[in-house]
Short mmCIF file of C-alpha atoms in Angstrom, two decimals:
data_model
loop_
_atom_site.label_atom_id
_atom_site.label_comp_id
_atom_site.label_asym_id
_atom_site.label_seq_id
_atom_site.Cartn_x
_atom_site.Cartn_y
_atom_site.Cartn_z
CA UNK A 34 -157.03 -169.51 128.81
CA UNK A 35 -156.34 -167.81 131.88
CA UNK A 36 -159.21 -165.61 133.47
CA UNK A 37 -158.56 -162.75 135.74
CA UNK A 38 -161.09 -160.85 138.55
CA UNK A 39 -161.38 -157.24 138.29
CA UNK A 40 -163.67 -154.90 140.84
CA UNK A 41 -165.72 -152.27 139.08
CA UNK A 42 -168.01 -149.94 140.30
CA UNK A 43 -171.46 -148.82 138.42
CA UNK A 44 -172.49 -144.91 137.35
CA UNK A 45 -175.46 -143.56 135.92
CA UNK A 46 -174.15 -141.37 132.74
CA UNK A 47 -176.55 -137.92 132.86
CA UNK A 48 -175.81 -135.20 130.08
CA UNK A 49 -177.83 -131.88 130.88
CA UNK A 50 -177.65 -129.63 127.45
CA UNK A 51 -177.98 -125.70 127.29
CA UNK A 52 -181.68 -124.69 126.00
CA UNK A 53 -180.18 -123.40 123.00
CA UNK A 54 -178.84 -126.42 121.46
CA UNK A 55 -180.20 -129.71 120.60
CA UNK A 56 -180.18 -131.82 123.96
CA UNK A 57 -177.61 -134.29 123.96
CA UNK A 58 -177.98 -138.01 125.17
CA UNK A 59 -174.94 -140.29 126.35
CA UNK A 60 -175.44 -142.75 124.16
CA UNK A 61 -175.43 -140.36 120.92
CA UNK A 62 -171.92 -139.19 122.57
CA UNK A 63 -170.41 -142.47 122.75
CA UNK A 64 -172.08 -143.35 119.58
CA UNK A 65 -169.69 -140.04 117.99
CA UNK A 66 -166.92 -141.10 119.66
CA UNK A 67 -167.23 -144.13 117.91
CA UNK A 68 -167.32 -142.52 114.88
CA UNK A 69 -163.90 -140.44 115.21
CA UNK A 70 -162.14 -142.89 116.51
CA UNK A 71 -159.20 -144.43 114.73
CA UNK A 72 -158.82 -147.90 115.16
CA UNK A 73 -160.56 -147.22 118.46
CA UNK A 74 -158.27 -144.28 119.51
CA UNK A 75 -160.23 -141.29 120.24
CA UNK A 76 -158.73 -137.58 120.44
CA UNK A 77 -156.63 -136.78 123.64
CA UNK A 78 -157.62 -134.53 126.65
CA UNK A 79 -155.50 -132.58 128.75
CA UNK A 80 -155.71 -131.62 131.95
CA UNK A 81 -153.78 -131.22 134.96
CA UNK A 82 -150.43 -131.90 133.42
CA UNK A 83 -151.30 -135.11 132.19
CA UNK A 84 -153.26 -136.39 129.51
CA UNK A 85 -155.94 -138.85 128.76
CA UNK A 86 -157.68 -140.73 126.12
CA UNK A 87 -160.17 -143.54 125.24
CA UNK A 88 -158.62 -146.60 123.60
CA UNK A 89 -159.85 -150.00 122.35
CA UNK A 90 -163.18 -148.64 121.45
CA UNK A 91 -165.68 -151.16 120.35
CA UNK A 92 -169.12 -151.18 119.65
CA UNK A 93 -171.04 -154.22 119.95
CA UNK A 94 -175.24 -154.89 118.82
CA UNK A 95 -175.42 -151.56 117.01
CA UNK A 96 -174.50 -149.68 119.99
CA UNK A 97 -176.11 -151.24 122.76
CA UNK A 98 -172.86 -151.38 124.52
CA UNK A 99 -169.88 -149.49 124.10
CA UNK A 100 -166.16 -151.04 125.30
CA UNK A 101 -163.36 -149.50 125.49
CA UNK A 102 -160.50 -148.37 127.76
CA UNK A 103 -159.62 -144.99 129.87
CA UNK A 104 -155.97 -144.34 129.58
CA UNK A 105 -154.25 -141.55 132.13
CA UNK A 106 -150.85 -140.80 129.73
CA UNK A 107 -147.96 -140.51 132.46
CA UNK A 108 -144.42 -138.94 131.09
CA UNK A 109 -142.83 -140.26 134.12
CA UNK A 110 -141.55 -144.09 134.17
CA UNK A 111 -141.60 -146.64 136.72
CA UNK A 112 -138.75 -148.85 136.92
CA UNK A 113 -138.50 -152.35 136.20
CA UNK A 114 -137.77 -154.56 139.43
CA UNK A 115 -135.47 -157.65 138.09
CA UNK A 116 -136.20 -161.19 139.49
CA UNK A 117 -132.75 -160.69 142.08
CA UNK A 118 -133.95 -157.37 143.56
CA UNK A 119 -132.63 -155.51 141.01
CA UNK A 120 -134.27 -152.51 139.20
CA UNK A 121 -133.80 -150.63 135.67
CA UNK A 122 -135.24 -147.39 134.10
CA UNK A 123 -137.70 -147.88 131.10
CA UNK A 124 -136.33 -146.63 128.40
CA UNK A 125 -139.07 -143.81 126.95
CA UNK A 126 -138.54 -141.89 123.67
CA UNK A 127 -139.20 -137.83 124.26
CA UNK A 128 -142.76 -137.83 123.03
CA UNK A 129 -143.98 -141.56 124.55
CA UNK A 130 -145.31 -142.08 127.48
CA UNK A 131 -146.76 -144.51 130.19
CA UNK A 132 -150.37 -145.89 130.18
CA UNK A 133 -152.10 -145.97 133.39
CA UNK A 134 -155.62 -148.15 132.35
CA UNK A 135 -159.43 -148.14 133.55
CA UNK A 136 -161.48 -150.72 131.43
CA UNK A 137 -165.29 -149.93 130.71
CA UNK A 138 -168.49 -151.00 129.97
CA UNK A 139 -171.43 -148.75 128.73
CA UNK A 140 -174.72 -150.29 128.84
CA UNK A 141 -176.99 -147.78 126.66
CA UNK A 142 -180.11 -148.81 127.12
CA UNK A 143 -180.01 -147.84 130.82
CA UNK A 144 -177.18 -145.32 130.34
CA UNK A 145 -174.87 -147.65 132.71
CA UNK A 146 -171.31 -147.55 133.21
CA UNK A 147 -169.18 -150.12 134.68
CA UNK A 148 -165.61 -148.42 135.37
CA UNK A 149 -162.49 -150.88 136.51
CA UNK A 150 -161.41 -149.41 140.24
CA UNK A 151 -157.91 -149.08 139.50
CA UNK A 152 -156.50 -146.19 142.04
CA UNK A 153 -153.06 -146.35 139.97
CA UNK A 154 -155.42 -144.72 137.03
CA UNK A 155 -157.80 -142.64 136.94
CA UNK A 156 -160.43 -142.04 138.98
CA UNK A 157 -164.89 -141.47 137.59
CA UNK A 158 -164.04 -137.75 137.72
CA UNK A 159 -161.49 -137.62 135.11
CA UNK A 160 -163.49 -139.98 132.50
CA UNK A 161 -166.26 -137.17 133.48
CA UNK A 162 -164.00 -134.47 132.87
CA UNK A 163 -163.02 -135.94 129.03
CA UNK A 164 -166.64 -137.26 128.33
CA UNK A 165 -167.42 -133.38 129.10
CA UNK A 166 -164.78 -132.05 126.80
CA UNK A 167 -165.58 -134.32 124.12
CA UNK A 168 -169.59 -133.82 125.12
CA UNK A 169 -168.53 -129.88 123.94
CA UNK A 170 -169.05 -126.92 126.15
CA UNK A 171 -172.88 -126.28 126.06
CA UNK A 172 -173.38 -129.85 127.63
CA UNK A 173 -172.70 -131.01 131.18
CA UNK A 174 -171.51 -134.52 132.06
CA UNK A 175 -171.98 -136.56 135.10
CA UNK A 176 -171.30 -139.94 136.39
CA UNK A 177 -173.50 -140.90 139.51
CA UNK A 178 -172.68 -143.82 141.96
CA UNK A 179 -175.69 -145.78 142.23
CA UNK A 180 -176.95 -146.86 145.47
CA UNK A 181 -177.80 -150.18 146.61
CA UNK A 182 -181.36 -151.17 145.93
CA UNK A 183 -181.81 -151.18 150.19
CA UNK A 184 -179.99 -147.78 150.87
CA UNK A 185 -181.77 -146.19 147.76
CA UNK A 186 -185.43 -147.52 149.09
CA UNK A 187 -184.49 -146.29 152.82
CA UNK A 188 -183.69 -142.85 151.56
CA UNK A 189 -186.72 -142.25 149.39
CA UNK A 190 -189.33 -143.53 152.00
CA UNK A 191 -187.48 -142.27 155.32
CA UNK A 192 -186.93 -139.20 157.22
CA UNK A 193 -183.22 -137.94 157.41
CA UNK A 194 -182.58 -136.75 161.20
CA UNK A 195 -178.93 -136.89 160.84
CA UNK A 196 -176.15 -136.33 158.45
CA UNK A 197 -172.73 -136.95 158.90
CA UNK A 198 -169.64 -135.99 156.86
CA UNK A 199 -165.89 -135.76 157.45
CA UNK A 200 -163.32 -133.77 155.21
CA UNK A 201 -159.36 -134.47 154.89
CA UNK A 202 -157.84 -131.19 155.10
CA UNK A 203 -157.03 -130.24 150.57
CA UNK A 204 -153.84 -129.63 149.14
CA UNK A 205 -155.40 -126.57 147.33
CA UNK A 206 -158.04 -125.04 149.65
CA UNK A 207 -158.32 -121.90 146.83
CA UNK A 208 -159.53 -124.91 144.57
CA UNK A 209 -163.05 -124.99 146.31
CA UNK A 210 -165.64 -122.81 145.43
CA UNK A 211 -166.47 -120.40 148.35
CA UNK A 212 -170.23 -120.88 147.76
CA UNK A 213 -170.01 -124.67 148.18
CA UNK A 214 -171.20 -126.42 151.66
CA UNK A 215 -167.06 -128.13 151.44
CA UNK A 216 -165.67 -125.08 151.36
CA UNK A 217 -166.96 -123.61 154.01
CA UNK A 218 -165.37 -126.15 155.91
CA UNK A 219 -162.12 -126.54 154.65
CA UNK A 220 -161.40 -122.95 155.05
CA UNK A 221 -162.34 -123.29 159.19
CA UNK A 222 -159.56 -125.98 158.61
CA UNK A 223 -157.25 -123.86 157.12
CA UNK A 224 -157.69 -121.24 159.92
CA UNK A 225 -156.77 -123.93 162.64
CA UNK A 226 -154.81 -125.75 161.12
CA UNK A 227 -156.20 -128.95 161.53
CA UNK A 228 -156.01 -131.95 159.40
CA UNK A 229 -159.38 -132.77 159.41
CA UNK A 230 -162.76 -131.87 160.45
CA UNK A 231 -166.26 -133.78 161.14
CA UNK A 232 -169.82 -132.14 160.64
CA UNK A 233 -172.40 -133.44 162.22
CA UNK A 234 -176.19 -131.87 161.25
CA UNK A 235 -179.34 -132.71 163.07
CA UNK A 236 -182.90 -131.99 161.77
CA UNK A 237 -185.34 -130.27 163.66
CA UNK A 238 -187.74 -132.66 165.02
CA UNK A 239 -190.74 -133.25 162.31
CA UNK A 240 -188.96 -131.95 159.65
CA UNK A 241 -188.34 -133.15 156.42
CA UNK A 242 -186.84 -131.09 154.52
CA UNK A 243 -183.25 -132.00 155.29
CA UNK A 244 -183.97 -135.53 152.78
CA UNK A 245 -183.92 -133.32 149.51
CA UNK A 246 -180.98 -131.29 150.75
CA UNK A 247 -179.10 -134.06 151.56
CA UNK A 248 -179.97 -135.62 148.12
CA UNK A 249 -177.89 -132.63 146.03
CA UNK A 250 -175.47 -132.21 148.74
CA UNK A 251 -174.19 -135.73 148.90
CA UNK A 252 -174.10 -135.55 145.09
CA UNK A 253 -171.44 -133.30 145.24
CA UNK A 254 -169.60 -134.82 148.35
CA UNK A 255 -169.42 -138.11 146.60
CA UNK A 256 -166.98 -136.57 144.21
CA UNK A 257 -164.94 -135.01 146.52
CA UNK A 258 -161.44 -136.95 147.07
CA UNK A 259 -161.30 -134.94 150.72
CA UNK A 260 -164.05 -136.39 151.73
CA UNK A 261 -163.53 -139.77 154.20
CA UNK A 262 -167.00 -139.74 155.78
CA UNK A 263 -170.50 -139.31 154.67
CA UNK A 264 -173.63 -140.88 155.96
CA UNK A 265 -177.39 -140.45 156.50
CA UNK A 266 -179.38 -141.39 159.69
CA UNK A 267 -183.01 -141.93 159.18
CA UNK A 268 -185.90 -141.59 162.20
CA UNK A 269 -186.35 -144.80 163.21
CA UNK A 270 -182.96 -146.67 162.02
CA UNK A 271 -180.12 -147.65 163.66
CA UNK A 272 -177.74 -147.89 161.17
CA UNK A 273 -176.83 -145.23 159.02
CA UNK A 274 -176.73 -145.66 155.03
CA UNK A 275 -173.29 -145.19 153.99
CA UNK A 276 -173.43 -143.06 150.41
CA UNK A 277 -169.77 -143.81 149.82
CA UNK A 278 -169.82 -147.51 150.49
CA UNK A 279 -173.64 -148.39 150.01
CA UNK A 280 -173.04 -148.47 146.07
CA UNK A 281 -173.47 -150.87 143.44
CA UNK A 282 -170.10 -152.71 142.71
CA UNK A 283 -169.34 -156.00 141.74
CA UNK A 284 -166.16 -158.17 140.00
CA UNK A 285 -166.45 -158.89 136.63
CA UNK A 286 -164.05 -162.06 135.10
CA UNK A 287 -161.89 -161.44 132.04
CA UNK A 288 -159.72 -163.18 129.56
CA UNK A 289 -156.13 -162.35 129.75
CA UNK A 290 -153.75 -161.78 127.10
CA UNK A 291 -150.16 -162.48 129.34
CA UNK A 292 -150.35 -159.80 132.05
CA UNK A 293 -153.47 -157.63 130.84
CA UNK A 294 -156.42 -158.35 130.31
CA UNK A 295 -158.15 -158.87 126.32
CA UNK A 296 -159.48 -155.41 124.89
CA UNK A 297 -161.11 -157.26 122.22
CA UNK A 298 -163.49 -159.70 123.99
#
């Protein structure tokens, strides 16, 4: 039997519901898509030119744990490299496709997911983006890295004198929303033309306010693929907690069935 390591990061799955409709939890979502699935294929989502489903979907103890697998739907084929150096096309019919995979765990008794890293996929964002189309427009989806026990502890009790945050100039600058603390910045980049930009803000001394603003800010940041930088400094500390690398991530060991690994274990 051979066993394979695979990294995967952890999210907290939060659905917010309009007043006007009954609130919706994540694990009565997954528990639907359960139900509609079809041999553990659930309906398609498209976005962005591409599509994306759930496959493999498995429920196991009544629904204390959902398994299953994201798959990004590619049209266009990578070729085969032969063992001499050699390379040929995969042949595709006109309505098949390429599956880019992100294995998952949901744990729903603390509304837990651990996602597969796999940057040739997809990344939290677009599973967000289909659990929110599937989750039906008067809900609101969102997967939240989870800090380390340490960096979570030193945020709550500190005081935040310093945050720091650095931005990739986008590909689409008209993509950010003008009201957003991003794209404020990314449109000074735009007007120099530069390729990237740090931002560096300092609380006034005795003040605490910043920690709470930081809190929702960094929520959004997180998500953002422009973003390279983003740390706190708290009074006191020397080092700075990290909110993009200070997460909960671990590698979890699977069976493999040839080159990929078992679906059904």
């Amino acid at each position: 039997m051979a066993l394979k390591d695979f990294k995967v990061r952890f999210y907290r799955v939060t659905i917010q519901s309009a007043d006007n409709v009954q609130a919706l939890t994540a694990q009565v979502l997954f528990g639907n898509l359960h139900q509609i699935a079809r041999g553990g294929l659930c309906p398609a989502f498209n976005a962005n030119s591409l599509s994306y489903e759930i496959r493999d979907l498995i429920s196991h103890n009544r629904g204390a744990v959902y398994q299953g697998v994201f798959a990004t739907i590619r049209d266009d084929a990578p070729h085969i490299r032969e063992a001499q150096g050699g390379e040929r096309v995969i042949p595709l019919a006109a309505d098949e496709g390429i599956l880019e995979k992100n294995h998952f765990i949901y744990y729903s008794d603390q509304s837990i997911l651990a996602y597969q890293v796999n940057q040739r996929a997809s990344h939290p964002t677009r599973f967000e983006d289909y659990l929110r189309a599937m989750a039906g427009a008067a809900h609101t989806v969102s997967l939240d890295d989870m800090l380390t026990r340490n960096a979570w502890e030193r945020l709550r009790d500190g005081v935040v004198k310093q945050f720091d945050v650095m931005f990739d100039a986008p590909n689409d600058p008209a993509a950010y929303d003008p009201t957003d603390f991003s794209a404020e910045n990314m449109a000074m980049m735009e007007r120099a033309g530069a390729g990237r930009i740090s931002v560096s803000l300092k609380a006034t001394r005795g003040h605490q306010g910043m920690r709470q603003w930081v809190k929702q800010i960094a929520r959004q940041l997180r998500r953002d693929a422009q973003v390279r930088k983003l740390q706190v400094r708290l009074d006191g500390d020397e080092m700075p907690i990290d909110l993009i690398t200070d997460v909960i991530r671990d590698k979890m060991t699977v069976e493999m069935d040839g080159r990929y690994p078992n679906t059904r274990r």
